[in-house]
Short mmCIF file of C-alpha atoms in Angstrom, two decimals:
data_model
loop_
_atom_site.label_atom_id
_atom_site.label_comp_id
_atom_site.label_asym_id
_atom_site.label_seq_id
_atom_site.Cartn_x
_atom_site.Cartn_y
_atom_site.Cartn_z
CA UNK I 1040 0.06 0.05 -0.02
CA UNK I 1041 2.96 2.38 0.76
CA UNK I 1042 4.34 1.82 -2.92
CA UNK I 1043 1.01 3.48 -4.07
CA UNK I 1044 1.71 6.69 -2.52
CA UNK I 1045 4.04 9.65 -3.42
CA UNK I 1046 7.59 8.54 -2.72
CA UNK I 1047 10.99 9.65 -3.57
CA UNK I 1048 13.00 7.30 -6.02
CA UNK I 1049 15.12 6.05 -3.21
CA UNK I 1050 12.32 5.05 -0.95
CA UNK I 1051 10.51 3.34 -3.88
CA UNK I 1052 13.69 1.30 -4.54
CA UNK I 1053 13.87 0.40 -0.82
CA UNK I 1054 10.17 -0.46 -0.51
CA UNK I 1055 10.15 -2.45 -3.88
CA UNK I 1056 13.26 -4.61 -2.46
CA UNK I 1057 11.14 -5.41 0.77
CA UNK I 1058 8.37 -6.44 -1.27
CA UNK I 1059 10.31 -8.57 -3.62
CA UNK I 1060 11.89 -10.33 -0.71
CA UNK I 1061 8.44 -10.69 1.19
CA UNK I 1062 7.03 -12.24 -2.23
CA UNK I 1063 10.14 -14.59 -2.44
CA UNK I 1064 9.74 -15.74 1.13
CA UNK I 1065 5.98 -16.63 0.69
CA UNK I 1066 6.92 -18.58 -2.41
CA UNK I 1067 9.81 -20.42 -0.62
CA UNK I 1068 7.77 -21.13 2.67
CA UNK I 1069 4.88 -22.50 0.59
CA UNK I 1070 7.22 -24.73 -1.27
CA UNK I 1071 8.81 -26.11 1.78
CA UNK I 1072 5.37 -26.70 3.48
CA UNK I 1073 4.22 -28.41 0.19
CA UNK I 1074 7.31 -30.45 0.14
CA UNK I 1075 7.00 -31.68 3.66
CA UNK I 1076 3.37 -32.70 3.06
CA UNK I 1077 4.25 -34.63 0.02
CA UNK I 1078 7.14 -36.41 1.97
CA UNK I 1079 4.70 -37.13 4.78
CA UNK I 1080 2.10 -38.50 2.57
CA UNK I 1081 -0.37 -35.82 3.69
CA UNK I 1082 -0.99 -34.24 0.26
CA UNK I 1083 -4.76 -34.31 -0.39
CA UNK I 1084 -6.69 -33.65 -3.55
CA UNK I 1085 -10.12 -32.17 -3.95
CA UNK I 1086 -12.57 -33.56 -6.48
CA UNK I 1087 -14.42 -30.37 -7.46
CA UNK I 1088 -16.33 -29.65 -10.69
CA UNK I 1089 -14.79 -26.70 -12.44
CA UNK I 1090 -14.60 -24.99 -15.60
CA UNK I 1091 -11.05 -25.56 -16.87
CA UNK I 1092 -11.02 -22.83 -19.66
CA UNK I 1093 -11.86 -19.94 -17.50
CA UNK I 1094 -9.82 -21.43 -14.63
CA UNK I 1095 -6.56 -21.67 -16.56
CA UNK I 1096 -7.36 -18.16 -18.09
CA UNK I 1097 -7.86 -16.66 -14.67
CA UNK I 1098 -4.78 -18.06 -13.36
CA UNK I 1099 -2.67 -16.85 -16.51
CA UNK I 1100 -3.80 -13.41 -15.67
CA UNK I 1101 -1.52 -13.19 -12.70
CA UNK I 1102 1.68 -13.10 -15.19
CA UNK I 1103 0.45 -10.13 -17.27
CA UNK I 1104 2.55 -7.61 -15.58
CA UNK I 1105 5.61 -9.60 -15.51
CA UNK I 1106 4.98 -10.49 -19.31
CA UNK I 1107 4.63 -6.95 -20.10
CA UNK I 1108 7.79 -5.79 -18.21
CA UNK I 1109 10.04 -8.33 -20.13
CA UNK I 1110 8.17 -7.62 -23.41
CA UNK I 1111 7.30 -11.26 -24.05
CA UNK I 1112 4.32 -12.69 -25.83
CA UNK I 1113 1.92 -15.12 -23.71
CA UNK I 1114 0.11 -17.44 -26.14
CA UNK I 1115 -2.79 -19.67 -24.97
CA UNK I 1116 -3.87 -22.39 -27.26
CA UNK I 1117 -7.00 -24.27 -25.82
CA UNK I 1118 -8.60 -27.26 -27.24
CA UNK I 1119 -12.30 -26.51 -27.51
CA UNK I 1120 -13.29 -30.24 -27.58
CA UNK I 1121 -12.30 -30.44 -23.84
CA UNK I 1122 -15.50 -30.72 -21.88
CA UNK I 1123 -16.75 -27.31 -20.26
CA UNK I 1124 -16.98 -28.73 -16.62
CA UNK I 1125 -14.61 -31.39 -15.37
CA UNK I 1126 -13.90 -32.93 -11.96
CA UNK I 1127 -10.58 -32.42 -10.45
CA UNK I 1128 -8.52 -30.23 -8.13
CA UNK I 1129 -8.16 -26.73 -9.81
CA UNK I 1130 -6.09 -25.41 -6.98
CA UNK I 1131 -3.44 -27.98 -7.54
CA UNK I 1132 -3.56 -27.70 -11.27
CA UNK I 1133 -3.02 -23.97 -10.80
CA UNK I 1134 -0.04 -24.61 -8.75
CA UNK I 1135 1.49 -26.97 -11.34
CA UNK I 1136 1.06 -24.55 -14.27
CA UNK I 1137 1.84 -21.60 -12.06
CA UNK I 1138 5.36 -23.25 -11.20
CA UNK I 1139 5.83 -24.01 -14.96
CA UNK I 1140 4.96 -20.66 -16.29
CA UNK I 1141 6.97 -18.88 -13.59
CA UNK I 1142 10.04 -20.89 -14.66
CA UNK I 1143 9.35 -20.13 -18.27
CA UNK I 1144 9.06 -16.34 -17.43
CA UNK I 1145 12.12 -16.42 -15.47
CA UNK I 1146 14.34 -18.09 -18.05
CA UNK I 1147 12.86 -16.29 -21.14
CA UNK I 1148 14.65 -13.00 -21.91
CA UNK I 1149 12.75 -12.47 -25.29
CA UNK I 1150 10.30 -14.28 -27.56
CA UNK I 1151 7.20 -16.05 -26.28
CA UNK I 1152 5.70 -18.48 -23.84
CA UNK I 1153 2.70 -20.74 -24.89
CA UNK I 1154 0.49 -22.62 -22.77
CA UNK I 1155 -1.10 -25.37 -24.48
CA UNK I 1156 -4.02 -27.65 -23.29
CA UNK I 1157 -5.09 -30.61 -25.61
CA UNK I 1158 -7.57 -33.37 -25.25
CA UNK I 1159 -5.70 -36.62 -25.76
CA UNK I 1160 -8.74 -39.04 -25.54
CA UNK I 1161 -11.88 -39.43 -23.58
CA UNK I 1162 -14.61 -42.09 -22.91
CA UNK I 1163 -17.94 -41.73 -21.10
CA UNK I 1164 -16.36 -41.42 -17.64
CA UNK I 1165 -13.17 -39.45 -18.14
CA UNK I 1166 -10.96 -37.13 -20.23
CA UNK I 1167 -7.10 -37.36 -20.50
CA UNK I 1168 -5.61 -33.97 -21.02
CA UNK I 1169 -2.08 -32.87 -21.99
CA UNK I 1170 -0.82 -29.62 -20.63
CA UNK I 1171 2.39 -27.96 -22.21
CA UNK I 1172 4.31 -24.90 -21.23
CA UNK I 1173 6.75 -24.05 -24.13
CA UNK I 1174 9.27 -21.21 -23.94
CA UNK I 1175 12.00 -19.66 -26.07
CA UNK I 1176 14.22 -19.35 -23.12
CA UNK I 1177 17.91 -20.29 -22.21
CA UNK I 1178 17.19 -24.07 -22.37
CA UNK I 1179 18.73 -26.96 -20.20
CA UNK I 1180 21.55 -29.08 -21.34
CA UNK I 1181 21.16 -32.71 -22.06
CA UNK I 1182 23.03 -34.10 -19.21
CA UNK I 1183 21.10 -31.94 -16.68
CA UNK I 1184 17.50 -32.79 -17.77
CA UNK I 1185 17.11 -35.92 -15.52
CA UNK I 1186 18.19 -34.10 -12.42
CA UNK I 1187 16.02 -30.87 -12.49
CA UNK I 1188 13.13 -32.51 -10.87
CA UNK I 1189 14.97 -33.57 -7.61
CA UNK I 1190 14.79 -31.54 -4.49
CA UNK I 1191 16.96 -28.25 -4.38
CA UNK I 1192 18.22 -29.04 -7.83
CA UNK I 1193 18.79 -26.53 -10.66
CA UNK I 1194 20.17 -26.76 -14.04
CA UNK I 1195 23.60 -25.32 -13.18
CA UNK I 1196 25.26 -23.95 -10.14
CA UNK I 1197 25.05 -20.37 -11.70
CA UNK I 1198 21.22 -20.62 -12.19
CA UNK I 1199 20.37 -19.59 -8.59
CA UNK I 1200 22.94 -16.68 -8.67
CA UNK I 1201 21.64 -15.44 -12.06
CA UNK I 1202 17.97 -16.02 -11.77
CA UNK I 1203 17.18 -16.77 -8.11
CA UNK I 1204 15.02 -19.61 -6.86
CA UNK I 1205 15.56 -22.55 -4.69
CA UNK I 1206 15.30 -25.43 -7.12
CA UNK I 1207 12.00 -26.74 -5.27
CA UNK I 1208 9.45 -25.75 -8.15
CA UNK I 1209 9.92 -28.62 -10.53
CA UNK I 1210 10.40 -31.14 -7.66
CA UNK I 1211 6.93 -29.98 -6.29
CA UNK I 1212 5.36 -30.20 -9.82
CA UNK I 1213 6.60 -33.66 -10.45
CA UNK I 1214 5.21 -34.88 -7.05
CA UNK I 1215 1.83 -33.18 -7.72
CA UNK I 1216 1.58 -34.65 -10.96
CA UNK I 1217 2.64 -38.17 -9.97
CA UNK I 1218 0.41 -38.12 -6.97
CA UNK I 1219 -2.76 -37.58 -9.33
CA UNK I 1220 -1.63 -40.63 -11.42
CA UNK I 1221 0.00 -38.39 -14.24
CA UNK I 1222 3.49 -38.07 -15.67
CA UNK I 1223 5.68 -35.29 -16.75
CA UNK I 1224 8.26 -34.81 -19.44
CA UNK I 1225 10.71 -32.15 -20.74
CA UNK I 1226 12.26 -31.51 -24.05
CA UNK I 1227 14.89 -28.85 -24.31
CA UNK I 1228 17.82 -27.38 -26.34
CA UNK I 1229 20.31 -24.76 -24.98
CA UNK I 1230 19.30 -21.20 -26.16
CA UNK I 1231 16.30 -22.50 -28.12
CA UNK I 1232 13.90 -23.10 -25.17
CA UNK I 1233 12.03 -25.82 -23.27
CA UNK I 1234 8.76 -27.77 -23.40
CA UNK I 1235 7.36 -29.10 -20.07
CA UNK I 1236 4.41 -31.48 -20.78
CA UNK I 1237 2.35 -33.39 -18.36
CA UNK I 1238 -0.90 -35.67 -18.66
CA UNK I 1239 -3.65 -35.67 -16.22
CA UNK I 1240 -6.85 -37.65 -16.11
CA UNK I 1241 -10.22 -35.67 -15.13
CA UNK I 1242 -13.67 -37.06 -14.33
CA UNK I 1243 -16.33 -36.00 -16.76
CA UNK I 1244 -19.67 -34.49 -15.09
CA UNK I 1245 -23.12 -33.38 -16.07
CA UNK I 1246 -23.01 -30.97 -12.99
CA UNK I 1247 -21.98 -27.54 -12.84
CA UNK I 1248 -18.88 -25.87 -11.75
CA UNK I 1249 -18.93 -25.09 -7.74
CA UNK I 1250 -16.94 -21.96 -8.03
CA UNK I 1251 -16.51 -19.65 -10.78
CA UNK I 1252 -12.92 -19.01 -11.19
CA UNK I 1253 -13.00 -16.52 -14.14
CA UNK I 1254 -11.71 -13.04 -13.54
CA UNK I 1255 -13.93 -9.99 -14.13
CA UNK I 1256 -12.30 -6.79 -15.36
CA UNK I 1257 -12.35 -4.15 -12.91
CA UNK I 1258 -15.66 -2.12 -13.48
CA UNK I 1259 -15.31 1.53 -12.09
CA UNK I 1260 -19.12 1.91 -12.24
CA UNK I 1261 -19.49 -0.57 -9.30
CA UNK I 1262 -18.95 1.43 -6.14
CA UNK I 1263 -22.18 1.13 -3.92
CA UNK I 1264 -21.23 -2.10 -2.14
CA UNK I 1265 -21.31 -2.48 1.60
CA UNK I 1266 -18.82 -4.78 3.14
CA UNK I 1267 -18.41 -6.13 6.68
CA UNK I 1268 -14.75 -7.24 7.50
CA UNK I 1269 -14.61 -9.71 10.28
CA UNK I 1270 -10.99 -9.66 11.34
CA UNK I 1271 -9.15 -9.49 14.69
CA UNK I 1272 -5.48 -8.53 13.69
CA UNK I 1273 -5.02 -4.70 13.56
CA UNK I 1274 -2.63 -4.93 10.56
CA UNK I 1275 -4.82 -6.92 8.53
CA UNK I 1276 -7.82 -4.65 9.34
CA UNK I 1277 -5.70 -1.71 8.00
CA UNK I 1278 -4.88 -3.54 4.77
CA UNK I 1279 -8.54 -4.45 4.23
CA UNK I 1280 -9.66 -0.87 4.90
CA UNK I 1281 -7.13 0.60 2.56
CA UNK I 1282 -7.98 -1.92 -0.26
CA UNK I 1283 -11.80 -1.40 0.25
CA UNK I 1284 -11.45 2.33 0.23
CA UNK I 1285 -9.33 1.98 -3.04
CA UNK I 1286 -12.24 0.17 -4.57
CA UNK I 1287 -14.73 2.87 -3.55
CA UNK I 1288 -16.72 0.40 -1.36
CA UNK I 1289 -18.19 1.12 2.00
CA UNK I 1290 -16.84 -1.02 4.85
CA UNK I 1291 -17.22 -1.58 8.62
CA UNK I 1292 -14.74 -3.65 10.76
CA UNK I 1293 -15.84 -6.19 13.46
CA UNK I 1294 -12.95 -7.75 15.52
CA UNK I 1295 -14.65 -10.97 16.12
CA UNK I 1296 -17.63 -13.20 15.00
CA UNK I 1297 -19.84 -11.89 18.03
CA UNK I 1298 -19.32 -8.38 17.15
CA UNK I 1299 -20.01 -9.09 13.42
CA UNK I 1300 -23.46 -10.56 14.48
CA UNK I 1301 -24.26 -7.68 16.48
CA UNK I 1302 -23.47 -5.25 13.57
CA UNK I 1303 -25.74 -7.51 11.10
CA UNK I 1304 -28.60 -6.95 13.48
CA UNK I 1305 -28.63 -3.24 13.36
CA UNK I 1306 -27.38 -2.65 9.67
CA UNK I 1307 -27.53 -4.21 6.31
CA UNK I 1308 -24.34 -5.33 4.12
CA UNK I 1309 -23.79 -6.72 0.77
CA UNK I 1310 -21.01 -9.16 1.59
CA UNK I 1311 -18.93 -10.42 4.57
CA UNK I 1312 -15.11 -10.94 4.56
CA UNK I 1313 -14.65 -13.57 7.34
CA UNK I 1314 -11.41 -14.43 8.96
CA UNK I 1315 -11.61 -17.98 10.32
CA UNK I 1316 -9.30 -17.77 13.32
CA UNK I 1317 -10.54 -15.30 15.96
CA UNK I 1318 -11.13 -15.02 19.78
CA UNK I 1319 -14.64 -15.49 21.40
CA UNK I 1320 -16.47 -16.66 18.09
CA UNK I 1321 -14.40 -17.81 15.22
CA UNK I 1322 -15.32 -17.49 11.56
CA UNK I 1323 -16.84 -21.02 11.27
CA UNK I 1324 -19.06 -20.46 14.30
CA UNK I 1325 -20.12 -17.02 13.14
CA UNK I 1326 -21.06 -18.33 9.64
CA UNK I 1327 -23.09 -21.13 10.95
CA UNK I 1328 -25.00 -18.61 13.35
CA UNK I 1329 -25.60 -16.32 10.34
CA UNK I 1330 -26.80 -19.06 8.05
CA UNK I 1331 -28.83 -21.10 10.79
CA UNK I 1332 -30.09 -18.70 13.44
CA UNK I 1333 -30.39 -15.55 11.35
CA UNK I 1334 -31.40 -17.41 8.13
CA UNK I 1335 -29.37 -15.02 6.10
CA UNK I 1336 -28.03 -15.77 2.64
CA UNK I 1337 -25.52 -12.79 2.64
CA UNK I 1338 -22.45 -13.96 0.57
CA UNK I 1339 -19.52 -14.68 2.83
CA UNK I 1340 -15.77 -14.99 1.72
CA UNK I 1341 -13.37 -16.66 4.17
CA UNK I 1342 -10.05 -15.20 4.83
CA UNK I 1343 -7.37 -17.73 5.57
CA UNK I 1344 -3.54 -17.44 6.24
CA UNK I 1345 -3.57 -21.43 5.64
CA UNK I 1346 -2.58 -21.20 2.08
CA UNK I 1347 -1.64 -24.89 1.62
CA UNK I 1348 -4.00 -26.70 3.59
CA UNK I 1349 -7.27 -24.58 3.49
CA UNK I 1350 -10.21 -26.83 4.15
CA UNK I 1351 -12.58 -25.98 1.42
CA UNK I 1352 -14.89 -28.56 2.49
CA UNK I 1353 -15.31 -27.11 5.96
CA UNK I 1354 -15.72 -23.69 4.56
CA UNK I 1355 -18.55 -24.90 2.33
CA UNK I 1356 -20.04 -27.12 5.28
CA UNK I 1357 -20.31 -23.99 7.46
CA UNK I 1358 -22.12 -22.00 4.54
CA UNK I 1359 -19.17 -19.79 3.15
CA UNK I 1360 -19.62 -19.08 -0.55
CA UNK I 1361 -15.68 -18.72 -1.37
CA UNK I 1362 -12.35 -18.18 0.16
CA UNK I 1363 -9.29 -15.89 -0.36
CA UNK I 1364 -5.85 -16.84 0.79
CA UNK I 1365 -3.67 -14.25 2.70
CA UNK I 1366 -1.70 -12.23 1.71
CA UNK I 1367 -4.72 -10.86 -0.18
CA UNK I 1368 -4.28 -10.21 -3.84
CA UNK I 1369 -6.36 -6.99 -4.35
CA UNK I 1370 -7.35 -8.04 -7.79
CA UNK I 1371 -8.65 -11.24 -6.66
CA UNK I 1372 -10.34 -9.68 -3.76
CA UNK I 1373 -12.19 -7.22 -5.92
CA UNK I 1374 -13.46 -9.96 -8.41
CA UNK I 1375 -14.52 -12.29 -5.95
CA UNK I 1376 -16.50 -9.45 -4.16
CA UNK I 1377 -18.04 -8.11 -7.33
CA UNK I 1378 -18.73 -11.75 -8.69
CA UNK I 1379 -20.79 -12.67 -5.62
CA UNK I 1380 -22.48 -9.15 -5.06
CA UNK I 1381 -23.21 -7.88 -8.45
CA UNK I 1382 -23.09 -9.82 -11.71
CA UNK I 1383 -22.25 -7.06 -14.31
CA UNK I 1384 -24.98 -5.94 -16.82
CA UNK I 1385 -24.72 -7.49 -20.29
CA UNK I 1386 -21.39 -6.16 -21.80
CA UNK I 1387 -22.87 -4.14 -24.75
CA UNK I 1388 -25.17 -2.25 -22.43
CA UNK I 1389 -22.53 -1.40 -20.02
CA UNK I 1390 -20.05 -0.16 -22.72
CA UNK I 1391 -23.02 1.95 -24.27
CA UNK I 1392 -23.65 3.52 -20.90
CA UNK I 1393 -19.95 4.69 -20.43
CA UNK I 1394 -19.97 6.02 -23.94
CA UNK I 1395 -23.15 7.80 -23.62
CA UNK I 1396 -22.70 9.38 -20.22
CA UNK I 1397 -19.05 9.92 -19.93
CA UNK I 1398 -17.08 10.21 -23.07
CA UNK I 1399 -18.81 12.40 -25.78
CA UNK I 1400 -16.56 13.38 -28.68
CA UNK I 1401 -16.71 16.89 -27.41
CA UNK I 1402 -14.99 16.06 -24.05
CA UNK I 1403 -11.30 15.85 -24.01
CA UNK I 1404 -9.98 12.16 -23.47
CA UNK I 1405 -6.38 12.75 -22.75
CA UNK I 1406 -4.66 14.39 -19.80
CA UNK I 1407 -0.94 14.94 -19.98
CA UNK I 1408 -0.41 15.35 -16.15
CA UNK I 1409 1.32 11.96 -15.93
CA UNK I 1410 3.39 12.58 -18.97
CA UNK I 1411 4.39 16.04 -17.75
CA UNK I 1412 5.42 14.50 -14.24
CA UNK I 1413 7.25 11.53 -15.84
CA UNK I 1414 9.21 13.80 -18.07
CA UNK I 1415 9.73 16.40 -15.53
CA UNK I 1416 8.14 18.91 -18.06
CA UNK I 1417 11.05 18.42 -20.47
CA UNK I 1418 9.36 19.68 -23.92
CA UNK I 1419 11.61 17.63 -26.12
CA UNK I 1420 10.97 14.50 -24.08
CA UNK I 1421 7.36 14.97 -24.02
CA UNK I 1422 7.41 15.58 -27.68
CA UNK I 1423 9.32 12.48 -28.36
CA UNK I 1424 6.71 10.36 -26.11
CA UNK I 1425 3.85 11.76 -28.08
CA UNK I 1426 5.52 11.26 -31.35
CA UNK I 1427 5.92 7.70 -30.37
CA UNK I 1428 2.27 7.31 -29.49
CA UNK I 1429 0.99 8.81 -32.84
CA UNK I 1430 3.56 6.48 -34.65
CA UNK I 1431 2.70 3.26 -33.02
CA UNK I 1432 -1.21 3.81 -32.51
CA UNK I 1433 -2.63 3.64 -35.99
CA UNK I 1434 -0.83 0.56 -36.97
CA UNK I 1435 -2.09 -1.23 -33.82
CA UNK I 1436 -5.60 0.06 -34.46
CA UNK I 1437 -5.37 -1.43 -37.86
CA UNK I 1438 -4.01 -4.77 -36.59
CA UNK I 1439 -6.66 -5.03 -34.10
CA UNK I 1440 -9.53 -4.56 -36.54
CA UNK I 1441 -7.97 -6.96 -39.07
CA UNK I 1442 -7.17 -9.67 -36.60
CA UNK I 1443 -10.90 -9.32 -35.29
CA UNK I 1444 -12.31 -9.66 -39.06
CA UNK I 1445 -9.89 -12.66 -39.62
CA UNK I 1446 -10.74 -14.21 -36.05
CA UNK I 1447 -6.80 -14.41 -35.52
CA UNK I 1448 -7.18 -14.29 -31.77
CA UNK I 1449 -3.34 -14.58 -31.06
CA UNK I 1450 -2.86 -11.53 -33.21
CA UNK I 1451 -5.72 -9.55 -31.54
CA UNK I 1452 -4.29 -10.46 -28.18
CA UNK I 1453 -0.87 -9.18 -29.13
CA UNK I 1454 -2.11 -5.88 -30.65
CA UNK I 1455 -4.34 -4.92 -27.57
CA UNK I 1456 -1.55 -6.01 -25.30
CA UNK I 1457 0.74 -3.65 -26.90
CA UNK I 1458 -1.81 -0.74 -26.73
CA UNK I 1459 -2.71 -0.99 -23.02
CA UNK I 1460 0.37 0.73 -21.40
CA UNK I 1461 -0.29 3.78 -23.41
CA UNK I 1462 -3.77 4.50 -21.92
CA UNK I 1463 -2.25 5.68 -18.39
CA UNK I 1464 0.88 7.37 -20.09
CA UNK I 1465 -1.42 9.68 -22.09
CA UNK I 1466 -3.99 10.06 -19.25
CA UNK I 1467 -6.94 8.17 -21.08
CA UNK I 1468 -9.53 7.05 -18.66
CA UNK I 1469 -8.99 3.66 -16.95
CA UNK I 1470 -12.46 2.59 -18.39
CA UNK I 1471 -10.86 2.16 -21.80
CA UNK I 1472 -7.81 0.41 -20.44
CA UNK I 1473 -10.46 -2.17 -18.76
CA UNK I 1474 -12.24 -2.38 -22.20
CA UNK I 1475 -8.96 -3.36 -23.76
CA UNK I 1476 -8.11 -5.88 -21.05
CA UNK I 1477 -11.75 -7.40 -21.66
CA UNK I 1478 -10.79 -7.66 -25.72
CA UNK I 1479 -7.61 -9.49 -24.48
CA UNK I 1480 -9.65 -11.75 -22.16
CA UNK I 1481 -12.07 -12.70 -24.94
CA UNK I 1482 -8.95 -13.33 -27.35
CA UNK I 1483 -7.35 -15.29 -24.75
CA UNK I 1484 -10.45 -17.67 -23.94
CA UNK I 1485 -12.01 -17.26 -27.40
CA UNK I 1486 -15.24 -17.46 -25.67
CA UNK I 1487 -18.09 -14.79 -25.45
CA UNK I 1488 -16.44 -13.18 -28.67
CA UNK I 1489 -19.91 -11.65 -29.80
CA UNK I 1490 -19.23 -8.55 -27.75
CA UNK I 1491 -15.71 -7.95 -28.85
CA UNK I 1492 -16.80 -5.99 -32.11
CA UNK I 1493 -18.40 -3.35 -29.94
CA UNK I 1494 -15.51 -3.05 -27.69
CA UNK I 1495 -12.87 -2.80 -30.71
CA UNK I 1496 -14.93 0.03 -32.10
CA UNK I 1497 -15.00 1.97 -28.90
CA UNK I 1498 -11.31 1.53 -28.62
CA UNK I 1499 -10.70 2.65 -32.19
CA UNK I 1500 -12.77 5.80 -31.48
CA UNK I 1501 -10.91 6.80 -28.21
CA UNK I 1502 -7.54 6.04 -29.74
CA UNK I 1503 -8.52 8.07 -32.85
CA UNK I 1504 -9.55 10.92 -30.69
CA UNK I 1505 -6.44 10.69 -28.49
CA UNK I 1506 -4.30 10.99 -31.77
CA UNK I 1507 -6.01 14.10 -32.79
CA UNK I 1508 -5.76 15.67 -29.30
CA UNK I 1509 -2.03 14.65 -28.94
CA UNK I 1510 -1.17 15.96 -32.54
CA UNK I 1511 -2.64 19.47 -31.22
CA UNK I 1512 -0.49 19.01 -28.05
CA UNK I 1513 2.60 18.35 -30.06
CA UNK I 1514 2.26 21.30 -32.03
CA UNK I 1515 1.45 23.65 -29.02
CA UNK I 1516 4.60 22.28 -27.31
CA UNK I 1517 6.60 22.81 -30.55
CA UNK I 1518 5.37 26.31 -31.23
CA UNK I 1519 6.13 27.29 -27.43
CA UNK I 1520 9.71 26.27 -27.75
#
């Protein structure tokens, strides 16, 4: 949260280092805990109906920032013959793919990373699916390939020094795949890249997915949500307050389940964020009381620090709708709240509403405050940045429209991906950045593509308007200097 405030360059540098260290420790601790569970034979696997396409798509969203930073291309190839709902453990599947994609991102300097999901075969009861993560990275030498799945093992002694990591990721991946009756293999060439593939079997079902794992884009129109946070730790309370304030949601805090019930008796809320471990009345007891004694169907999301052993069955039995692991990811939190409280309006109407009420052609769509601050008001640098925008945007618009016409989803994804950073740089409303992200999502999943045309036309309009405005700004700066 401190990183979001105004900081000096040096402060930002130190805080970023602290955050990176914290993130690295979380990964390390989770890996060690998982390893200990595997060794003790305590690794359990859920059998939950889930939508594989949206589940994988939501998980790959997590890599967007890192992929953008490294200027890589992330491609998803998904076999549409795969049944929509399958029974398995989506959390463990995420963990396997997360580890493999994390490695691919870490060891790829330029090029692309492809996540491929193919149906190998199926019968009336089950479907065998092959998952592949293909990169154009540094590769692994032939004599090291057999050892990389061992605990604390990396391809060379310099790997940890150059790229970081403990050498636990692939060991855990192998154990998770093996424990589910699958197998994993790797093909690699030095400086050409690597392909990690694993095959898992999933039960087929006619039931519905229990939890929707797809990610909604942040909709800035959604504000009037009242949240009750039930949490006893002061630091966690502060974090939740700050996040919910950022979302523009109303919020109250209760330090335990008993106080939460008292608040519910006097005030109405749209959703509850419920910590599980609290004094006096814990999250499970409070949820059971709310469901059975108060007969309330208010959505309840469990907050748990037990990342590796979260008991989903116990949460569901108590009547909770979903859970979020601590440390809380703000994007996941936002989407789970919005997903449970307000299903968004049909896409086309929402975008029309935005277009009609907020962004008429007469209204200026660019704001150069950020650019002025970024360039320290240096006119030549500002002109250079504007010039680059004017140069790169028309070809991207053309590529976006052509790829939609040709239904070339990979090209559409790539064109919109390159367009997104320029919205914030040129001060274009975040609503349009969110539209672009929705287009990316549709191109990614290749589902619900009917609404894409309208979004692409909106993006074309706003980018063309931005080009006209920025051309004027360019001439103004040029004449003034």
